[in-house]
Amino acid sequence: TKWYADNYEKDKTDSDSISSVISGAANITAVTEITQKTASQCGFDSPTATAEITMKDSSVVTVLVGGKSPDKSGTYLKIADSDSIYLVEDSVAEAFNISEQSFINQE
């Protein structure tokens, strides 16, 4: 499968970089569900990253990355239209915190 970045010529897009992010998003695993804190307390008033993922059925899921947990055990993550908040490993959250330029061939 070849992936392309919107607004860029296909030969300028780094398909492998996009594939890596998509693979990471498809395999998100929560460490734990957070039930004792509000979205505001977890940093969702000003998310550090927002990703819109279009599903096979054309529905769009918006993933929000919040702040790091106070004990540094992970980063908060939630689906925008859900009240559920999850703690995920920092590397999972960092996969969403990238710039569009990361998907463009630098050669």
mmCIF file of C-alpha atoms in Angstrom:
data_model
loop_
_atom_site.group_PDB
_atom_site.id
_atom_site.type_symbol
_atom_site.label_atom_id
_atom_site.label_comp_id
_atom_site.label_asym_id
_atom_site.label_seq_id
_atom_site.Cartn_x
_atom_site.Cartn_y
_atom_site.Cartn_z
ATOM 1 C CA THR A 1 0.000 0.000 0.000
ATOM 2 C CA LYS A 2 1.264 3.452 -0.881
ATOM 3 C CA TRP A 3 0.321 6.435 1.280
ATOM 4 C CA TYR A 4 0.390 10.063 0.212
ATOM 5 C CA ALA A 5 0.244 13.418 1.992
ATOM 6 C CA ASP A 6 -2.477 15.855 0.960
ATOM 7 C CA ASN A 7 -1.248 18.994 -0.776
ATOM 8 C CA TYR A 8 2.017 17.388 -1.936
ATOM 9 C CA GLU A 9 3.010 15.687 -5.152
ATOM 10 C CA LYS A 10 2.947 11.901 -4.842
ATOM 11 C CA ASP A 11 6.652 11.567 -5.665
ATOM 12 C CA LYS A 12 7.471 13.962 -2.786
ATOM 13 C CA THR A 13 5.641 11.881 -0.172
ATOM 14 C CA ASP A 14 7.483 9.466 2.131
ATOM 15 C CA SER A 15 4.999 6.588 2.134
ATOM 16 C CA ASP A 16 7.022 4.586 4.692
ATOM 17 C CA SER A 17 6.788 7.374 7.291
ATOM 18 C CA ILE A 18 3.039 7.636 6.845
ATOM 19 C CA SER A 19 2.685 3.856 7.033
ATOM 20 C CA SER A 20 4.589 3.797 10.315
ATOM 21 C CA VAL A 21 2.219 6.322 11.924
ATOM 22 C CA ILE A 22 -0.856 4.515 10.614
ATOM 23 C CA SER A 23 0.421 1.214 11.959
ATOM 24 C CA GLY A 24 1.013 2.783 15.359
ATOM 25 C CA ALA A 25 -2.473 4.308 15.428
ATOM 26 C CA ALA A 26 -4.057 0.993 14.500
ATOM 27 C CA ASN A 27 -2.322 -0.750 17.391
ATOM 28 C CA ILE A 28 -2.984 1.609 20.297
ATOM 29 C CA THR A 29 -3.078 -0.215 23.602
ATOM 30 C CA ALA A 30 -4.108 1.531 26.797
ATOM 31 C CA VAL A 31 -2.153 0.923 29.973
ATOM 32 C CA THR A 32 -5.200 1.776 32.080
ATOM 33 C CA GLU A 33 -8.485 3.690 31.969
ATOM 34 C CA ILE A 34 -8.511 6.873 34.022
ATOM 35 C CA THR A 35 -11.673 7.277 36.090
ATOM 36 C CA GLN A 36 -10.635 9.624 38.907
ATOM 37 C CA LYS A 37 -9.682 12.678 36.816
ATOM 38 C CA THR A 38 -11.487 15.063 34.517
ATOM 39 C CA ALA A 39 -10.542 15.753 30.909
ATOM 40 C CA SER A 40 -9.327 19.176 32.008
ATOM 41 C CA GLN A 41 -7.051 17.659 34.665
ATOM 42 C CA CYS A 42 -5.538 15.400 32.005
ATOM 43 C CA GLY A 43 -4.651 18.254 29.671
ATOM 44 C CA PHE A 44 -7.447 18.008 27.118
ATOM 45 C CA ASP A 45 -8.351 21.718 27.321
ATOM 46 C CA SER A 46 -5.235 22.267 25.169
ATOM 47 C CA PRO A 47 -4.300 18.896 23.626
ATOM 48 C CA THR A 48 -0.667 18.441 22.644
ATOM 49 C CA ALA A 49 -1.785 16.722 19.426
ATOM 50 C CA THR A 50 -4.978 15.993 17.516
ATOM 51 C CA ALA A 51 -5.273 13.341 14.816
ATOM 52 C CA GLU A 52 -8.234 12.643 12.562
ATOM 53 C CA ILE A 53 -8.376 9.039 11.395
ATOM 54 C CA THR A 54 -10.700 8.094 8.553
ATOM 55 C CA MET A 55 -12.025 4.568 8.933
ATOM 56 C CA LYS A 56 -12.913 2.112 6.135
ATOM 57 C CA ASP A 57 -16.581 3.065 6.448
ATOM 58 C CA SER A 58 -15.600 6.760 5.930
ATOM 59 C CA SER A 59 -16.382 7.690 9.531
ATOM 60 C CA VAL A 60 -13.797 9.924 11.188
ATOM 61 C CA VAL A 61 -12.367 9.299 14.653
ATOM 62 C CA THR A 62 -10.563 12.194 16.314
ATOM 63 C CA VAL A 63 -7.835 11.200 18.767
ATOM 64 C CA LEU A 64 -6.678 13.755 21.336
ATOM 65 C CA VAL A 65 -3.360 13.570 23.169
ATOM 66 C CA GLY A 66 -3.385 15.237 26.576
ATOM 67 C CA GLY A 67 -0.627 15.790 29.095
ATOM 68 C CA LYS A 68 1.793 13.430 30.757
ATOM 69 C CA SER A 69 0.704 11.794 33.986
ATOM 70 C CA PRO A 70 2.158 13.389 37.147
ATOM 71 C CA ASP A 71 4.044 10.193 37.997
ATOM 72 C CA LYS A 72 5.509 10.059 34.435
ATOM 73 C CA SER A 73 3.988 6.614 33.822
ATOM 74 C CA GLY A 74 2.474 7.651 30.492
ATOM 75 C CA THR A 75 0.427 10.183 28.562
ATOM 76 C CA TYR A 76 -3.335 10.704 28.560
ATOM 77 C CA LEU A 77 -5.252 9.932 25.367
ATOM 78 C CA LYS A 78 -8.930 10.026 24.468
ATOM 79 C CA ILE A 79 -11.314 9.864 21.555
ATOM 80 C CA ALA A 80 -12.850 13.340 21.118
ATOM 81 C CA ASP A 81 -16.495 12.283 21.317
ATOM 82 C CA SER A 82 -16.012 9.934 24.274
ATOM 83 C CA ASP A 83 -15.749 10.658 27.984
ATOM 84 C CA SER A 84 -13.293 7.781 28.494
ATOM 85 C CA ILE A 85 -9.682 8.758 29.168
ATOM 86 C CA TYR A 86 -6.801 6.333 28.901
ATOM 87 C CA LEU A 87 -3.183 6.280 29.949
ATOM 88 C CA VAL A 88 -0.909 5.104 27.136
ATOM 89 C CA GLU A 89 2.840 4.675 26.863
ATOM 90 C CA ASP A 90 4.597 7.917 25.924
ATOM 91 C CA SER A 91 5.801 6.415 22.630
ATOM 92 C CA VAL A 92 2.175 5.867 21.542
ATOM 93 C CA ALA A 93 1.296 9.503 22.201
ATOM 94 C CA GLU A 94 4.488 10.757 20.536
ATOM 95 C CA ALA A 95 3.476 9.000 17.299
ATOM 96 C CA PHE A 96 0.674 11.571 16.970
ATOM 97 C CA ASN A 97 2.861 14.553 17.797
ATOM 98 C CA ILE A 98 4.554 14.950 14.420
ATOM 99 C CA SER A 99 4.526 17.590 11.739
ATOM 100 C CA GLU A 100 3.242 17.205 8.207
ATOM 101 C CA GLN A 101 6.806 17.808 7.031
ATOM 102 C CA SER A 102 7.753 14.424 8.514
ATOM 103 C CA PHE A 103 5.856 12.797 5.648
ATOM 104 C CA ILE A 104 7.746 14.547 2.873
ATOM 105 C CA ASN A 105 10.837 13.066 1.228
ATOM 106 C CA GLN A 106 13.853 15.103 2.265
ATOM 107 C CA GLU A 107 15.982 13.863 -0.645
#
